[in-house]
């Protein structure tokens, strides 16, 4: 699409910095609405250097973090199926899901609360019932589980590629290997300076994941980047880990300590601890996996998934970008209202990326959205 020029610079309606999970979805929704979109990424997405790689992500509905996420995830499910129809690609696989822990803990009680508040299909199972129905999973006596039938797996690299494909088909100008270095407020416009040039737009969307803090220009959001390792182990009893017999599972295995896992989709049994990683800088994070990373993971696997304790097939480092309360941050820059900041992570954002793309498109093109974002508004006053 021919772009207008302003003062010698290419001019767009909106520039998106970061084309990972959130930026690719925003580009797709904005381009569909006829906005002239420039999308920039420091690498060539989908890539394995941010927060959206590792082949699988959990999607679930009985949201233990807060019932306010349920309407968003319900819309996300609709948008993922729409994207599947449009691209002819498989983005989601239903497995059902188990939230496991001690009664009264945040995972179990939170899932029950969301299920009740939103009348979602669910069952509460004892530890023995879990062990009988899903022999891969060995919760201790006294633990309980909330079963939800609609949970499953998204394929993140394919999802991002699908959003980027539709965005390009709708004439979005998407450029990889072009990091944005800074942006400048120019009255009604914003100028973005990159490694290759400068561009102008009416609005700017910051979806740079773990690099968002470096682009906030004076606004101090308390975002912390955390190193996380994803592992794939060879199962000792492969039949127990087939997707028909092994749903996705999230555990509070000790008070305040969490891990999660997937069935074996052919690459081995994927597991990871949730949090407990070191605080990192995205430009210098330790990408190699250390023996102590493997040992910490195996300790949990041996106890609760003993049949997954075979040889390690692979492991990869990824990044969470955490807010202090683990809820997303989606709001305008306090000093620059034409700049929208989206940091929907804290380790649980991927499933929402389809709907976050829609929400960002609403905010850019209509200045409002039908979704309740009150949990995600600026509450830090940095
Ligand atoms: C190990 C792990 C497991 C997870 N499991 C789940 C799960 O099961 N379910 C779930 O829902 N969520 C999960 N999450 C969270 C989810 O993956 C993230 O919330 C989500 O991927 C964040 O997307 P994003 O778009 O913010 O970041 P990213 O996808 O990382 O995108 C940011 C993009 O910005 C680009 N960028 C950075 N700086 C610049 C710049 N200056 N100029 C241009 N481009 C730039 C980067 O290259 C990158 O492509 C998990 C995360 C991790 C790390």
PDB file of C-alpha atoms and ligand atoms in Angstrom, residues 17-23 40-43 45 47 50-52 57-58 178-180 207-209 211 215 228 230 260 262 318-320 344-345 347-351, ligand 1:
ATOM      1  CA  UNK A  17       6.698  -2.049  17.896  1.00  0.00           C
ATOM      2  CA  UNK A  18       7.070  -5.799  18.449  1.00  0.00           C
ATOM      3  CA  UNK A  19       5.376  -8.470  16.301  1.00  0.00           C
ATOM      4  CA  UNK A  20       5.312 -11.376  18.750  1.00  0.00           C
ATOM      5  CA  UNK A  21       2.101 -12.768  20.235  1.00  0.00           C
ATOM      6  CA  UNK A  22       0.408  -9.425  20.930  1.00  0.00           C
ATOM      7  CA  UNK A  23       1.832  -7.300  18.119  1.00  0.00           C
ATOM      8  CA  UNK A  40       8.445  -3.524  13.308  1.00  0.00           C
ATOM      9  CA  UNK A  41      10.371  -6.306  15.000  1.00  0.00           C
ATOM     10  CA  UNK A  42      13.982  -6.508  16.160  1.00  0.00           C
ATOM     11  CA  UNK A  43      14.103 -10.144  14.885  1.00  0.00           C
ATOM     12  CA  UNK A  45       8.981 -13.449  14.071  1.00  0.00           C
ATOM     13  CA  UNK A  47      11.391 -16.514  16.619  1.00  0.00           C
ATOM     14  CA  UNK A  50      11.261 -13.588  23.245  1.00  0.00           C
ATOM     15  CA  UNK A  51       8.326 -15.015  25.221  1.00  0.00           C
ATOM     16  CA  UNK A  52       6.337 -16.921  22.589  1.00  0.00           C
ATOM     17  CA  UNK A  57       0.913 -22.859  25.258  1.00  0.00           C
ATOM     18  CA  UNK A  58      -1.977 -23.696  27.560  1.00  0.00           C
ATOM     19  CA  UNK A 178      14.481  -3.586  12.248  1.00  0.00           C
ATOM     20  CA  UNK A 179      14.592  -2.690  15.963  1.00  0.00           C
ATOM     21  CA  UNK A 180      12.889   0.521  17.047  1.00  0.00           C
ATOM     22  CA  UNK A 207       4.034  -4.691  22.230  1.00  0.00           C
ATOM     23  CA  UNK A 208       7.736  -5.356  22.636  1.00  0.00           C
ATOM     24  CA  UNK A 209       7.314  -7.981  25.381  1.00  0.00           C
ATOM     25  CA  UNK A 211      11.855  -5.125  25.829  1.00  0.00           C
ATOM     26  CA  UNK A 215      10.725   1.895  25.186  1.00  0.00           C
ATOM     27  CA  UNK A 228      12.116 -19.557  32.551  1.00  0.00           C
ATOM     28  CA  UNK A 230      10.882 -25.293  29.207  1.00  0.00           C
ATOM     29  CA  UNK A 260       2.653 -27.309  34.568  1.00  0.00           C
ATOM     30  CA  UNK A 262       1.473 -31.107  28.502  1.00  0.00           C
ATOM     31  CA  UNK A 318      12.123 -18.216  27.544  1.00  0.00           C
ATOM     32  CA  UNK A 319      11.158 -14.958  29.316  1.00  0.00           C
ATOM     33  CA  UNK A 320       8.258 -13.853  31.470  1.00  0.00           C
ATOM     34  CA  UNK A 344      -0.083  -8.956  28.876  1.00  0.00           C
ATOM     35  CA  UNK A 345       2.341 -11.519  30.246  1.00  0.00           C
ATOM     36  CA  UNK A 347       3.560 -15.940  32.330  1.00  0.00           C
ATOM     37  CA  UNK A 348      -0.061 -16.353  31.249  1.00  0.00           C
ATOM     38  CA  UNK A 349      -0.729 -14.020  28.304  1.00  0.00           C
ATOM     39  CA  UNK A 350      -0.442 -16.114  25.169  1.00  0.00           C
ATOM     40  CA  UNK A 351      -3.931 -17.612  25.144  1.00  0.00           C
TER      41      UNK A 351
HETATM   42  C1  LIG B   1       8.086 -20.563  29.253  1.00  0.00           C
HETATM   43  C2  LIG B   1       6.798 -19.821  29.044  1.00  0.00           C
HETATM   44  C3  LIG B   1       5.598 -20.505  29.133  1.00  0.00           C
HETATM   45  C4  LIG B   1       4.390 -19.838  28.983  1.00  0.00           C
HETATM   46  N1  LIG B   1       3.228 -20.557  29.023  1.00  0.00           N
HETATM   47  C5  LIG B   1       2.055 -19.936  28.750  1.00  0.00           C
HETATM   48  C6  LIG B   1       0.870 -20.710  28.614  1.00  0.00           C
HETATM   49  O1  LIG B   1       0.886 -21.937  28.728  1.00  0.00           O
HETATM   50  N2  LIG B   1      -0.273 -20.058  28.322  1.00  0.00           N
HETATM   51  C7  LIG B   1      -0.316 -18.715  28.145  1.00  0.00           C
HETATM   52  O2  LIG B   1      -1.405 -18.185  27.887  1.00  0.00           O
HETATM   53  N3  LIG B   1       0.805 -17.958  28.261  1.00  0.00           N
HETATM   54  C8  LIG B   1       1.972 -18.539  28.535  1.00  0.00           C
HETATM   55  N4  LIG B   1       3.138 -17.829  28.607  1.00  0.00           N
HETATM   56  C9  LIG B   1       3.092 -16.369  28.470  1.00  0.00           C
HETATM   57  C10 LIG B   1       3.001 -15.947  27.027  1.00  0.00           C
HETATM   58  O3  LIG B   1       3.778 -16.761  26.207  1.00  0.00           O
HETATM   59  C11 LIG B   1       3.386 -14.474  26.947  1.00  0.00           C
HETATM   60  O4  LIG B   1       2.498 -13.752  27.777  1.00  0.00           O
HETATM   61  C12 LIG B   1       3.291 -13.934  25.544  1.00  0.00           C
HETATM   62  O5  LIG B   1       3.986 -14.761  24.652  1.00  0.00           O
HETATM   63  C13 LIG B   1       3.841 -12.511  25.507  1.00  0.00           C
HETATM   64  O6  LIG B   1       3.703 -12.007  24.198  1.00  0.00           O
HETATM   65  P1  LIG B   1       4.319 -10.605  23.799  1.00  0.00           P
HETATM   66  O7  LIG B   1       3.770 -10.272  22.464  1.00  0.00           O
HETATM   67  O8  LIG B   1       4.125  -9.639  24.913  1.00  0.00           O
HETATM   68  O9  LIG B   1       5.894 -10.877  23.729  1.00  0.00           O
HETATM   69  P2  LIG B   1       6.729 -11.530  22.529  1.00  0.00           P
HETATM   70  O10 LIG B   1       5.935 -12.573  21.838  1.00  0.00           O
HETATM   71  O11 LIG B   1       8.064 -11.873  23.064  1.00  0.00           O
HETATM   72  O12 LIG B   1       6.863 -10.345  21.487  1.00  0.00           O
HETATM   73  C14 LIG B   1       7.647  -9.197  21.697  1.00  0.00           C
HETATM   74  C15 LIG B   1       8.279  -8.877  20.366  1.00  0.00           C
HETATM   75  O13 LIG B   1       8.841  -7.581  20.401  1.00  0.00           O
HETATM   76  C16 LIG B   1      10.010  -7.592  19.628  1.00  0.00           C
HETATM   77  N5  LIG B   1      10.823  -6.433  20.031  1.00  0.00           N
HETATM   78  C17 LIG B   1      11.425  -6.232  21.202  1.00  0.00           C
HETATM   79  N6  LIG B   1      12.062  -5.025  21.226  1.00  0.00           N
HETATM   80  C18 LIG B   1      11.834  -4.454  20.021  1.00  0.00           C
HETATM   81  C19 LIG B   1      12.228  -3.230  19.432  1.00  0.00           C
HETATM   82  N7  LIG B   1      12.964  -2.339  20.096  1.00  0.00           N
HETATM   83  N8  LIG B   1      11.856  -2.984  18.152  1.00  0.00           N
HETATM   84  C20 LIG B   1      11.101  -3.887  17.471  1.00  0.00           C
HETATM   85  N9  LIG B   1      10.709  -5.071  17.993  1.00  0.00           N
HETATM   86  C21 LIG B   1      11.062  -5.348  19.251  1.00  0.00           C
HETATM   87  C22 LIG B   1      10.634  -8.939  19.966  1.00  0.00           C
HETATM   88  O14 LIG B   1      11.572  -9.335  19.003  1.00  0.00           O
HETATM   89  C23 LIG B   1       9.404  -9.825  19.997  1.00  0.00           C
HETATM   90  O15 LIG B   1       9.151 -10.416  18.735  1.00  0.00           O
HETATM   91  C24 LIG B   1       4.382 -18.451  28.752  1.00  0.00           C
HETATM   92  C25 LIG B   1       5.589 -17.746  28.643  1.00  0.00           C
HETATM   93  C26 LIG B   1       6.797 -18.428  28.773  1.00  0.00           C
HETATM   94  C27 LIG B   1       8.079 -17.679  28.648  1.00  0.00           C
END
